[in-house]
XYZ file of C-alpha atoms in Angstrom:
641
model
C 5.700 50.014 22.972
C 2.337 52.136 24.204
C -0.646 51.485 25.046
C -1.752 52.724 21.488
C 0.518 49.834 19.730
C -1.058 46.865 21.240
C -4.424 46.764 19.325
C -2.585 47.426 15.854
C -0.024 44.297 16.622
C -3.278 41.982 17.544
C -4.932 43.351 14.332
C -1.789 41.910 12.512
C -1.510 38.881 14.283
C -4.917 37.901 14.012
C -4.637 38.925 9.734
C -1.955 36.662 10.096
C -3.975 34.118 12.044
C -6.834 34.176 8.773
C -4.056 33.767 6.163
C -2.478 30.635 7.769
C -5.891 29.565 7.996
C -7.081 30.178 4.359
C -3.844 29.057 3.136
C -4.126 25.937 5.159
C -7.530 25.040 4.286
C -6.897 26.542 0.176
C -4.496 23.588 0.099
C -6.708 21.203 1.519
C -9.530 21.743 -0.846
C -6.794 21.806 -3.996
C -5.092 18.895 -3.044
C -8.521 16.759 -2.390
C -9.714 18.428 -5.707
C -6.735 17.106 -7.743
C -7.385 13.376 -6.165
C -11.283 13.555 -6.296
C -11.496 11.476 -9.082
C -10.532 8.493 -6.840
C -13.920 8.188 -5.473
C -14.528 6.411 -9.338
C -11.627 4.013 -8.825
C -11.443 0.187 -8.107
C -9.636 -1.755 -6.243
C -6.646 -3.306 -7.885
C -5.087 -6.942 -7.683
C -2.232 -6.608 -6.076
C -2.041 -6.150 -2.125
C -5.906 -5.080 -2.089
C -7.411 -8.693 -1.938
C -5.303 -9.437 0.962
C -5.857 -5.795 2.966
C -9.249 -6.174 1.919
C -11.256 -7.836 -0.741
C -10.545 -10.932 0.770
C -9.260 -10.488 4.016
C -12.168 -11.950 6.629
C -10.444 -9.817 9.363
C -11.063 -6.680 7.920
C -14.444 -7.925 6.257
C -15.726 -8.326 9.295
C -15.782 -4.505 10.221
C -14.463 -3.163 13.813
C -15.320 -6.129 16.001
C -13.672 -7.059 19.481
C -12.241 -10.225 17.779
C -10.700 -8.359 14.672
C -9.225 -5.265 16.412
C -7.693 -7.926 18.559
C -6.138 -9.874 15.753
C -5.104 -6.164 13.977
C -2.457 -6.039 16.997
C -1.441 -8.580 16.850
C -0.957 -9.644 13.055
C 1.783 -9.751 11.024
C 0.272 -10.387 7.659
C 1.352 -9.114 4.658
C 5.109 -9.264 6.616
C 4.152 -6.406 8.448
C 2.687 -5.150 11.768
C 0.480 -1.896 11.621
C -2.268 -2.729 14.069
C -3.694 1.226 13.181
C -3.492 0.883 9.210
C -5.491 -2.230 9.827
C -7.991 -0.224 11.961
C -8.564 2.013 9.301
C -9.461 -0.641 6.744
C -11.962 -2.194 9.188
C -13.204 1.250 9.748
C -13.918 1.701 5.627
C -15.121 -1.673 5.567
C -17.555 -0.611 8.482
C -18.461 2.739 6.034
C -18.707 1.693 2.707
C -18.324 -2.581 2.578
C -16.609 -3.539 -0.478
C -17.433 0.098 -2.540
C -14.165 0.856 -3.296
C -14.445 4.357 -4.026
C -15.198 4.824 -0.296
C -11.830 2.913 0.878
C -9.893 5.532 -1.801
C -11.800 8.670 -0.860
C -10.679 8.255 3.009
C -7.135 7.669 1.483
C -7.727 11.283 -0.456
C -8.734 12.689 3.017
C -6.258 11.668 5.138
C -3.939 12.938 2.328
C -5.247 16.554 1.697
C -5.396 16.668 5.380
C -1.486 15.847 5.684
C -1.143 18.841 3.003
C -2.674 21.140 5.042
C -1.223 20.291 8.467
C 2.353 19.905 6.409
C 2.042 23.523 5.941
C 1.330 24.341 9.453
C 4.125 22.446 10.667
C 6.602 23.974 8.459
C 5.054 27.629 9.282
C 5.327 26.659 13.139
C 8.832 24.993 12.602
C 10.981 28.221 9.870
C 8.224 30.822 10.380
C 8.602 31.093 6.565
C 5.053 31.273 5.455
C 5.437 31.255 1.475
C 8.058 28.989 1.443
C 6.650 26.027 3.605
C 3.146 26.931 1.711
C 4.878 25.900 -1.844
C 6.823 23.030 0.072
C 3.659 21.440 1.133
C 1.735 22.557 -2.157
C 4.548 20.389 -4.121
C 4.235 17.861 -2.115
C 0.948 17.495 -1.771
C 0.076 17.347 -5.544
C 3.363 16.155 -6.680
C 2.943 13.150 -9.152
C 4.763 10.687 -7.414
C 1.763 10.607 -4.192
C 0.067 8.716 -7.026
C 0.883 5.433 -5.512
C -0.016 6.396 -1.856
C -3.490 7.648 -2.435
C -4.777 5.821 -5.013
C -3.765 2.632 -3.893
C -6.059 1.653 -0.896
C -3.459 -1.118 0.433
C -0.841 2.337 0.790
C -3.543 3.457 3.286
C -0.800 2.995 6.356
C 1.247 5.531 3.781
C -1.009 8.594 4.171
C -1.611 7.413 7.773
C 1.880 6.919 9.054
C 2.559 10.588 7.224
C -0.168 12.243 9.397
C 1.710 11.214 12.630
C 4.748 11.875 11.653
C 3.288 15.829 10.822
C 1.421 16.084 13.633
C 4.491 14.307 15.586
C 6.756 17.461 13.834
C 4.290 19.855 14.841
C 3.760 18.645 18.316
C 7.848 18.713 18.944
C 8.013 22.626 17.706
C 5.981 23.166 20.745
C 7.816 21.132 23.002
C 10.988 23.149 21.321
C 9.495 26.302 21.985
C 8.308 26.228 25.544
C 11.701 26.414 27.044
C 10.564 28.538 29.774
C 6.872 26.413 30.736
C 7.883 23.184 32.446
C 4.478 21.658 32.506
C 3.552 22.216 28.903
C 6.519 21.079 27.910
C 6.406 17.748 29.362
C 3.198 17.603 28.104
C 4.206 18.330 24.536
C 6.943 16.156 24.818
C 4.640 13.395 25.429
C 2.519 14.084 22.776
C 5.409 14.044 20.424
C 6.117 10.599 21.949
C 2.347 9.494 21.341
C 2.492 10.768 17.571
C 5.451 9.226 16.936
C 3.953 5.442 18.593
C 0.808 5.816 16.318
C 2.994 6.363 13.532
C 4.789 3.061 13.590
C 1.641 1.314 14.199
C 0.657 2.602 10.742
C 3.495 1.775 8.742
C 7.527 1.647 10.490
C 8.773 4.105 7.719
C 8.275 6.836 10.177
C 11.225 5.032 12.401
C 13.390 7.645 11.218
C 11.359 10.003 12.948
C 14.018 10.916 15.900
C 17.055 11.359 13.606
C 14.887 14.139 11.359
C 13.928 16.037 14.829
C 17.735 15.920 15.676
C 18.262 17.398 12.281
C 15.843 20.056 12.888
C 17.246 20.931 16.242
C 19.914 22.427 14.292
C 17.933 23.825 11.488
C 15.615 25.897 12.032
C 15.028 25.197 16.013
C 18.507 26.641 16.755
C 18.476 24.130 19.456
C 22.338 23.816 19.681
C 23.097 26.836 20.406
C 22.696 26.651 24.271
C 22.223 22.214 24.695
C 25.295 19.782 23.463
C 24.478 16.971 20.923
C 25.186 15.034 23.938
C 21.568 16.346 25.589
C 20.176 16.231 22.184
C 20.548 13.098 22.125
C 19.463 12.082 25.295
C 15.871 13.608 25.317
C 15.486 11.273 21.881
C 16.517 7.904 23.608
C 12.767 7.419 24.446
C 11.969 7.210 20.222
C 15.386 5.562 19.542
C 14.242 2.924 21.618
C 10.662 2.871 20.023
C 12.562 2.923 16.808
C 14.328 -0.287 17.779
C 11.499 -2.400 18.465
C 10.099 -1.486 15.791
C 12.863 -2.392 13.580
C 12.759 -5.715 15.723
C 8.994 -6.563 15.090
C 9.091 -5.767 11.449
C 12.425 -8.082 10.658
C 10.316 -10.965 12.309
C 7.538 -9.930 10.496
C 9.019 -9.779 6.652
C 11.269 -12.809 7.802
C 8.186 -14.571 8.980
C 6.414 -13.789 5.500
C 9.595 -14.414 2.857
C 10.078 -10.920 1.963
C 13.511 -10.052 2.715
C 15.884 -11.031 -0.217
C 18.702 -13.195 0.755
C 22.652 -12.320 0.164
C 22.802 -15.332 -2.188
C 19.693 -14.109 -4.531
C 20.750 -9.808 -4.550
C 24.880 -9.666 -3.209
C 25.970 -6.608 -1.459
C 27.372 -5.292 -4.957
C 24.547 -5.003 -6.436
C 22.249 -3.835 -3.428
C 24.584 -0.557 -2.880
C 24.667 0.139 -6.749
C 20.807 0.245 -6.984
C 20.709 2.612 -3.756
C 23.213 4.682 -5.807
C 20.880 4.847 -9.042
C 17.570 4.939 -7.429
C 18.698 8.267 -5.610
C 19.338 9.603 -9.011
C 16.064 8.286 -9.894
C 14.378 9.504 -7.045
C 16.037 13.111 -7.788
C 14.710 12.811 -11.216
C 11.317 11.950 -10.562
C 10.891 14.581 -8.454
C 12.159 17.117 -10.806
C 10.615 15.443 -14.600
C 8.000 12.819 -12.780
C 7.773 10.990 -15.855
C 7.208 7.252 -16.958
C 5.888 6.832 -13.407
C 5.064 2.980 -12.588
C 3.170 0.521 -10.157
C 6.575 -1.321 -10.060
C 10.224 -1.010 -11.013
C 11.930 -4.246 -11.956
C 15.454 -5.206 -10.496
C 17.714 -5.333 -13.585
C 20.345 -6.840 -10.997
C 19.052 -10.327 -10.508
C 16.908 -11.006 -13.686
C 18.566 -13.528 -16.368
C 20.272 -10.908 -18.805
C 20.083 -8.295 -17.117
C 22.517 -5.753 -15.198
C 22.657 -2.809 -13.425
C 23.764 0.430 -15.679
C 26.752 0.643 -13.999
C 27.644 3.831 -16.038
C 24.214 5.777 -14.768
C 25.438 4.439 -10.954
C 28.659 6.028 -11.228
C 26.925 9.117 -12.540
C 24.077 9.598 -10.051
C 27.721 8.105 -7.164
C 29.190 11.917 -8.342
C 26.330 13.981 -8.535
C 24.597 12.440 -4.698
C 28.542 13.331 -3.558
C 29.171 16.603 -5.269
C 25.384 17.807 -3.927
C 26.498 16.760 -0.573
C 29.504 18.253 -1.002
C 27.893 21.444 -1.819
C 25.342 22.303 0.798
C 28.125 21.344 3.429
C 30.452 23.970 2.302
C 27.294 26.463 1.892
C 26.801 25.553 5.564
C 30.279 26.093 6.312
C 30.100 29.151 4.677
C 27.315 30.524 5.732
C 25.939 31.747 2.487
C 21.986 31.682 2.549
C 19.599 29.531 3.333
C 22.261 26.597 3.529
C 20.898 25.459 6.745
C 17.490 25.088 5.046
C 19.546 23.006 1.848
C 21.793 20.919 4.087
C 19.123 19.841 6.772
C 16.727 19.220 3.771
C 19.338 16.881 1.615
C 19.824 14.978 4.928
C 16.039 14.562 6.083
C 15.906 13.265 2.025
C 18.887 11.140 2.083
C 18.104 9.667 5.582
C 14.382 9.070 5.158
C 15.225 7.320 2.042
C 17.814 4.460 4.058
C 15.380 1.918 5.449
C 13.904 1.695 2.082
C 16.458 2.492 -0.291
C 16.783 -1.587 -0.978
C 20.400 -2.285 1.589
C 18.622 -4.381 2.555
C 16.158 -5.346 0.098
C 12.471 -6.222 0.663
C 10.301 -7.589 -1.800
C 11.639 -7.589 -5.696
C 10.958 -4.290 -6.522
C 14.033 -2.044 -7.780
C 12.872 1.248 -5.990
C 8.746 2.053 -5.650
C 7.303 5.834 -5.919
C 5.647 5.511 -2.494
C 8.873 4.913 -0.632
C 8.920 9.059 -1.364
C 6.336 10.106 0.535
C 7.880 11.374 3.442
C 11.660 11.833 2.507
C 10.609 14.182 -0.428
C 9.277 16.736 2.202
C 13.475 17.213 3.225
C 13.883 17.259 -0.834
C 11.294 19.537 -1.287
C 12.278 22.372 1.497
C 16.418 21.966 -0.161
C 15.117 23.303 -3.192
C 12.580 25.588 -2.091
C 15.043 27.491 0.150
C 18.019 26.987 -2.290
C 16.273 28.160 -5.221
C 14.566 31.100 -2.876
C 18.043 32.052 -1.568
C 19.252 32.444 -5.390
C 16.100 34.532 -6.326
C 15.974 36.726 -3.045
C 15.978 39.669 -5.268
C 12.647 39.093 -7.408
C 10.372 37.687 -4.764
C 7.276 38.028 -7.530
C 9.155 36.556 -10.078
C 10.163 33.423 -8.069
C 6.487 32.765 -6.563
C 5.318 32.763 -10.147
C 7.262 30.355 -11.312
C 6.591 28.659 -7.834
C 2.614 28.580 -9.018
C 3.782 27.430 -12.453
C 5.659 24.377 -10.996
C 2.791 23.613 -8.499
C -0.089 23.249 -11.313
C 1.996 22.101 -14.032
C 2.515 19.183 -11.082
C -1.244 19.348 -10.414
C -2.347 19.094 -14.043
C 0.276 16.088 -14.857
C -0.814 14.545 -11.338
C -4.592 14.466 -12.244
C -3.856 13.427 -16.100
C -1.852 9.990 -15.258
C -4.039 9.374 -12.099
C -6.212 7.953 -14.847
C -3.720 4.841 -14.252
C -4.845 3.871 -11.380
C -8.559 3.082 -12.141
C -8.403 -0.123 -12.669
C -5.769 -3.230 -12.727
C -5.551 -3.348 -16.220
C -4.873 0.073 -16.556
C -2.374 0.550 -14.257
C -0.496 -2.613 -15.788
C -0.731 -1.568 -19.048
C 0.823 1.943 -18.084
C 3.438 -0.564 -16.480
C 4.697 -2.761 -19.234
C 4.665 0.612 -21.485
C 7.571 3.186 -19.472
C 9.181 -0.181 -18.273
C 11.121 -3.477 -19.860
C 12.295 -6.428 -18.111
C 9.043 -6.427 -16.336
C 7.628 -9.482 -14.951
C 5.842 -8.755 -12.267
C 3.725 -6.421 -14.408
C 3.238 -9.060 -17.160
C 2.062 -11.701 -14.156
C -0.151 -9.304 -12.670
C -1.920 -8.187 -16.490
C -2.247 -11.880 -17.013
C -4.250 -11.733 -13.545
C -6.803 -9.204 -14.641
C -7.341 -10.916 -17.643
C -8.106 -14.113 -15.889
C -10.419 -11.961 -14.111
C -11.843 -10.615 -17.249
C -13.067 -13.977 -17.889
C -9.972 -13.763 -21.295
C -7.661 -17.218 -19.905
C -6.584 -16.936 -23.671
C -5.059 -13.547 -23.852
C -3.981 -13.889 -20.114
C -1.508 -16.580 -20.746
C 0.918 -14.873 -23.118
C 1.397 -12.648 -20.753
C 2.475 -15.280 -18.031
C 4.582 -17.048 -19.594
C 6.597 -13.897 -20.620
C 6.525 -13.347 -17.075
C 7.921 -16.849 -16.691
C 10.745 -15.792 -19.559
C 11.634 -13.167 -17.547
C 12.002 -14.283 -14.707
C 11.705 -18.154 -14.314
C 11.939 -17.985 -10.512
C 8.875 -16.363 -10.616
C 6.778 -18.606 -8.294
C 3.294 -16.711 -8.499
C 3.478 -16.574 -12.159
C 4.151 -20.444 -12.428
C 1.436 -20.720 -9.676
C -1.197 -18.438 -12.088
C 0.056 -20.719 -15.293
C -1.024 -24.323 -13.678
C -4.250 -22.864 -12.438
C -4.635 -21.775 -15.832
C -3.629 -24.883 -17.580
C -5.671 -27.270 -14.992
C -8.987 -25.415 -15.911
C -7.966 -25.836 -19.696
C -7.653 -29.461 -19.054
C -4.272 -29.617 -19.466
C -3.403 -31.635 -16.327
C 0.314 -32.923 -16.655
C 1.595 -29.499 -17.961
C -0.140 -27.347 -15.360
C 0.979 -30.317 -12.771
C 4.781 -29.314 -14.289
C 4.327 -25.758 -13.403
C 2.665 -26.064 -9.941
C 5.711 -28.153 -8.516
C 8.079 -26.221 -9.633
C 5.891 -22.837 -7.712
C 6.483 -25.081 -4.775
C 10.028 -25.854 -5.328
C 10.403 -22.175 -5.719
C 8.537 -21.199 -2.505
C 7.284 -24.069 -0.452
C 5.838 -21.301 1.462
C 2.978 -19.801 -1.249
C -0.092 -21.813 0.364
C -1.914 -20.528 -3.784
C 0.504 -23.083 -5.274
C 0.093 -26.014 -3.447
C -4.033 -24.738 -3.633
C -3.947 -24.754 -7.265
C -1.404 -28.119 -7.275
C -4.175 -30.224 -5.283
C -6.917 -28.843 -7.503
C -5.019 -30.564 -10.264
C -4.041 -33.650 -8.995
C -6.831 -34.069 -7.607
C -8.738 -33.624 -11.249
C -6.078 -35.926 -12.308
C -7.439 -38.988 -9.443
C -4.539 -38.511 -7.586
C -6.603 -38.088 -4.183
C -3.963 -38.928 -1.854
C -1.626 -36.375 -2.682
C -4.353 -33.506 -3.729
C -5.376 -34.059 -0.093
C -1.489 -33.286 1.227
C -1.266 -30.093 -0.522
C -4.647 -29.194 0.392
C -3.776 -29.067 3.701
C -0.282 -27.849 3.263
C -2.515 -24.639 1.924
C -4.489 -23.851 4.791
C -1.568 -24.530 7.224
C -0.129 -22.043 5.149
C -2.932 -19.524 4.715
C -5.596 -20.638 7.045
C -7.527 -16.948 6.189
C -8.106 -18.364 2.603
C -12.146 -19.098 1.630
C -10.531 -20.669 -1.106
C -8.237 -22.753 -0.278
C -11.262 -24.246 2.657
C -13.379 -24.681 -0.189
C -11.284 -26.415 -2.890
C -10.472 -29.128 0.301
C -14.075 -29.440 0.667
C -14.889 -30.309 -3.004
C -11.841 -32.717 -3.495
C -13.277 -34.785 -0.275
C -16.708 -34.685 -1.122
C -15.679 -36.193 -5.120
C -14.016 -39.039 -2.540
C -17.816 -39.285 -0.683
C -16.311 -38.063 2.381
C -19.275 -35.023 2.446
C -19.646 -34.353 6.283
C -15.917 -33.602 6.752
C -16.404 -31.598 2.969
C -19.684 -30.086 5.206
C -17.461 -28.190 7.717
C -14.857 -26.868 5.197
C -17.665 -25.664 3.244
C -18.785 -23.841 6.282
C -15.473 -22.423 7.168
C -14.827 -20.941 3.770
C -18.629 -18.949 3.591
C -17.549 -17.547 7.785
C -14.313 -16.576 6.008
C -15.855 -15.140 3.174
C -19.858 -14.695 3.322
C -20.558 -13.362 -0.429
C -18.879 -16.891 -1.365
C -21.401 -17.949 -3.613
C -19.357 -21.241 -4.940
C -18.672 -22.300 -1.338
C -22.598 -21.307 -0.464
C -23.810 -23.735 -3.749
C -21.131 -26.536 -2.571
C -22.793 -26.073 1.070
C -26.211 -26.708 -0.272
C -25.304 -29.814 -1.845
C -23.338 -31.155 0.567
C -26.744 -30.983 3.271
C -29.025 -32.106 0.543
C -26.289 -35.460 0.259
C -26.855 -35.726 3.987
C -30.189 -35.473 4.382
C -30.705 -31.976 5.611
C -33.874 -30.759 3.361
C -34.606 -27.862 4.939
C -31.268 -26.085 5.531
C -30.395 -26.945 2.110
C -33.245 -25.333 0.467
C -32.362 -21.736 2.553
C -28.942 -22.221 1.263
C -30.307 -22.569 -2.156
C -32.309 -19.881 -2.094
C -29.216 -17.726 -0.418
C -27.109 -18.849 -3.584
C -30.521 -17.530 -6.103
C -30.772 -14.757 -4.554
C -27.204 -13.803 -4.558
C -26.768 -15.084 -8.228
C -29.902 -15.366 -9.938
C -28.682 -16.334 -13.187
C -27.279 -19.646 -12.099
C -29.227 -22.584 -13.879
C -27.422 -25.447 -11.771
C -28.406 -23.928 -8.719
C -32.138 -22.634 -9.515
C -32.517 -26.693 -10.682
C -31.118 -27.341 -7.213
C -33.955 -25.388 -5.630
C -36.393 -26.298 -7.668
C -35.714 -30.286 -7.173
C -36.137 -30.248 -3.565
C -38.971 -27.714 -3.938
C -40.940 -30.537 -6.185
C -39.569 -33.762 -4.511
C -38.720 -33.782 -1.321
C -40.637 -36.119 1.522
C -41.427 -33.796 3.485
C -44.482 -31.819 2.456
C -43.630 -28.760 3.940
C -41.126 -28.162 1.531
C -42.971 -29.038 -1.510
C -43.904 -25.943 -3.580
C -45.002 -26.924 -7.000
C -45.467 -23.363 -8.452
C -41.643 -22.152 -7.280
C -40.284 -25.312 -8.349
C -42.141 -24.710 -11.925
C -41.553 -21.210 -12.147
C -37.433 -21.268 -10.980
C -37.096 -24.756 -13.143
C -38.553 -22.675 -15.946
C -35.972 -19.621 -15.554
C -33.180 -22.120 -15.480
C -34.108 -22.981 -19.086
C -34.681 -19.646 -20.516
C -30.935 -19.105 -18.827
C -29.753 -21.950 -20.462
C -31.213 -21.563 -23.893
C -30.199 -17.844 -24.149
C -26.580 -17.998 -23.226
């Protein structure tokens, strides 16, 4: 090379250098573009009260106290100290606006696109082909669930470790010859990889995907054993195992892992089977998408299509079969094919329902990460096949990618609300009980108790070991009035789960409306044993002792349920009457006037106010005018509605 050659290669390099760049930051600003919409969504009832909405942890923002408890929580039968960060850190931002808490999900995502793309580049030095890999899977249909559901934050969160942890590892790969920067990218990698369990422990799989990659497209084998291989990984594999350790105890600890008795081994390894074939599917024809799958294996009258396992048994087995003797062979990009169909079918193991956590049959965020291996088999397959028409192939490439774009930002519509996304549920689904329980929900949100209970006791039809839905039906029936039947259905939630502290809530706020005081009073505290984060379930205690005159013990649960929860107003109104009962004039009227000001169109509580405003003894507290002018808004409130 002369002297002559050097400035044209650095001219090149640095061309290159831009188009990375532009390429990186074109699919940042396409995939955030797609999701935008978002930033209009709201939070939905499932997972998102407990994350959030109602969780005083991350209500209170990032305070000593709270990060403390993020590390060491397992609620929600997990442990992700950092995905619990993150919500304090929105709550910090935007309080309860949801379309903040999504738009930082949107971020975090078009920013996993981007650096998904550099990762790849850095990893095959393909640039087209790991620009459509991360273009697919960036705006692919089936990210639906991990960005525009706020609880999935520890999805997109975990995924930006594990990139940057792929990303970092390249460079430790590649600086064979530099011991110092070595070490110090294998530490990073090592780092990245830590943070990424602490957001969610789907990235434990981490260490076996770099092992795959040491063969394809690192080359790594070719001059270090498996043996070594495998040594320099014992670090993660260790990581990976506590991990694995903490979040057993953790699902254990919160009832989430499915017994042998309730799903047998049978039926576990034939919904593996079909849910790859679904999986497949999805990711080809993403269509009649949903915010859960139901098990067909352990509802009454249902079974698994044993025909469709068998099916998707031969094809998973004659793929496999396939990109093993193209690896053999040598023919293409089978590297690229095999070490892709691996990363997919290996990423897919700890959630691929062996064993089985929660109830649902498969979910579309479980794909987030093992698509990527997926998504680079077919790229490079399909690329090998059309090496001869390059133009050809990255047209249809940009025909896939907004075809997926356009479909993504159609059904996103879904997830703007909880009666939306349930609807879209109960229509591409049958056999669906969770999604009737969960419509019944909004609609007892919606203020519609009428049209919400069809839909849980179909729930109940479905599946009659359905313990929240029994729970939601006596909470239902007890503020109908309908005491011995909602009574019915709240022991049997408990039979069911002794464990769901809303059951025996919603069983002592009907026995307790019934006179049975003693009992209401076992179950209330059965409830905060149970859940003692619930404003709630501190509240409903408070008003069954204060109907049996004990109001300074009803005092302190009062108080503990507004700390928990500080835009309580029922707890706030309870509060107030509680230190009027005792005397307490003065701190009663502020609490009043909290309650006004919070809900002004309350008549029972602007009477409150305006009572001790007119009559109490002490004549600093006596303001005739207020007291006329609030008593007078109370009526014009209660003649109008």
């Amino acid at each position: 090379m002369t002297a002559n050659d050097a400035p044209a290669r650095d001219e090149r390099n640095g061309d290159r250098r831009r188009l990375h760049a532009a390429l990186a930051i074109a699919l940042f600003a396409a995939t955030l573009a797609v999701f935008w919409q978002v930033r209009r969504f709201e939070f939905v009832n499932v997972d998102d009260p407990q994350y959030i909405t109602e969780n005083p942890h991350v209500r209170g923002g990032l305070t000593a106290r709270d990060i403390a408890w993020a590390f060491g929580a397992t609620k929600a039968s997990n442990w992700h100290p950092l995905t619990w960060l993150s919500h304090m850190a929105d709550e910090q931002l935007y309080g309860l606006h949801a379309g903040g808490h999504h738009l930082t999900s949107a971020i975090i995502h078009a920013l996993n696109a981007a650096l998904l793309y550099l990762a790849l580049l850095g990893l095959t030095r393909a640039n087209w082909k790991s620009f459509f890999v991360a273009a697919l899977f960036a705006l692919h249909p089936l990210r639906m669930e991990s960005v525009a559901w706020v609880s999935e934050r520890k999805d997109v969160l975990c995924g930006l470790f594990f990139v940057l942890a792929l990303w970092t590892y390249t460079k430790f790969a590649r600086s064979e010859n530099r011991a110092r920067a070595r070490r110090g990218w294998y530490l990073a990698t090592l780092a990245t990889y830590a943070l990424g369990l602490m957001a969610k422990p789907m990235v434990v799989t981490l260490p076996c995907v770099l092992l795959l990659l040491d063969f394809w497209p690192l080359r790594r084998d070719a001059n270090r054993s498996v043996r070594q291989l495998l040594i320099e990984k014992l670090p993660m594999f260790a990581m990976a195992f506590v991990s694995c350790v903490i979040t057993m105890i953790a699902q254990r600890k919160g009832g989430a892992v499915a017994s042998s008795e309730h799903l047998p081994i049978p039926i576990r390894v034939g919904n593996a089977i079909w849910s790859y074939g679904r999986y497949i599917r999805k990711t080809i024809w993403p269509s009649d998408l949903a915010a859960y799958y139901p098990y067909l294996g352990n509802l009454p009258g249902t079974s698994l299509p044993w025909v469709k396992v068998a099916i998707c048994a031969v094809v998973l087995v004659a793929i496999t079969w396939i990109v093993i003797v193209a690896w053999r062979r040598r023919i293409g990009d089978s590297g690229a094919m095999l070490i892709g169909w691996l990363w997919f079918l290996g990423m897919m193991v700890p959630t691929i329902g062996l064993l089985q956590v929660g109830g649902q049959a498969m979910a579309d965020r479980y794909t987030y990460l093992p698509q990527i291996g997926l998504l680079i088999a077919i790229v490079w397959g399909v690329a090998a096949l059309a090496k001869k028409d390059a133009r050809a192939l990255a047209a249809v490439g940009a025909v896939v990618t907004l075809a997926f774009a356009i479909t993504t930002s159609y059904q996103l519509r879904f997830w703007h609300d909880s009666g939306a996304l349930w609807r879209r549920a109960l229509d591409v689904t049958r056999h669906n009980s969770v999604a009737n329980m969960c419509m019944g929900m909004w609609l007892t949100e919606q203020h519609r108790p009428d049209e919400a209970l069809p839909y849980y006791l179909e729930a109940i039809r479905i599946d009659p070991t359905s313990y929240e839905a029994q729970s939601n039906v006596g909470g239902l029936l007890c503020e109908r009035g309908d005491l011995d039947q909602a009574i019915a259905h709240l022991r049997e939630a408990v039979r069911l789960n002794p464990r769901f502290a809303q059951a025996h809530n919603n069983l002592a706020n009907a026995l307790a409306r019934r006179g049975d005081m003693a009992e209401a009073i076992e179950h209330h505290h059965r409830a905060i044993e149970l859940d003692p984060d619930s404003a709630q379930a501190f509240y409903n205690y408070g008003v069954t002792l204060a109907q049996i005159g004990h109001v300074a013990d009803a005092l302190r649960l009062f108080e503990r349920a507004i700390v928990l929860r500080p835009d309580y107003v029922d707890a706030r109104y309870a509060y107030a009457l509680a230190l009027s009962t005792l005397g307490d004039s003065p701190a009663a009227l502020e609490q009043f006037h909290g309650v006004n000001t919070m809900r002004p169109d309350w008549p029972d509580a602007l009477v409150a106010e305006a009572w001790i405003l007119a009559t109490d003894s002490n004549p600093a507290n006596r303001d005739g005018k207020s007291a006329v002018r609030l008593a007078g808004r109370a009526c014009q409130l209660t003649r109008f509605s």
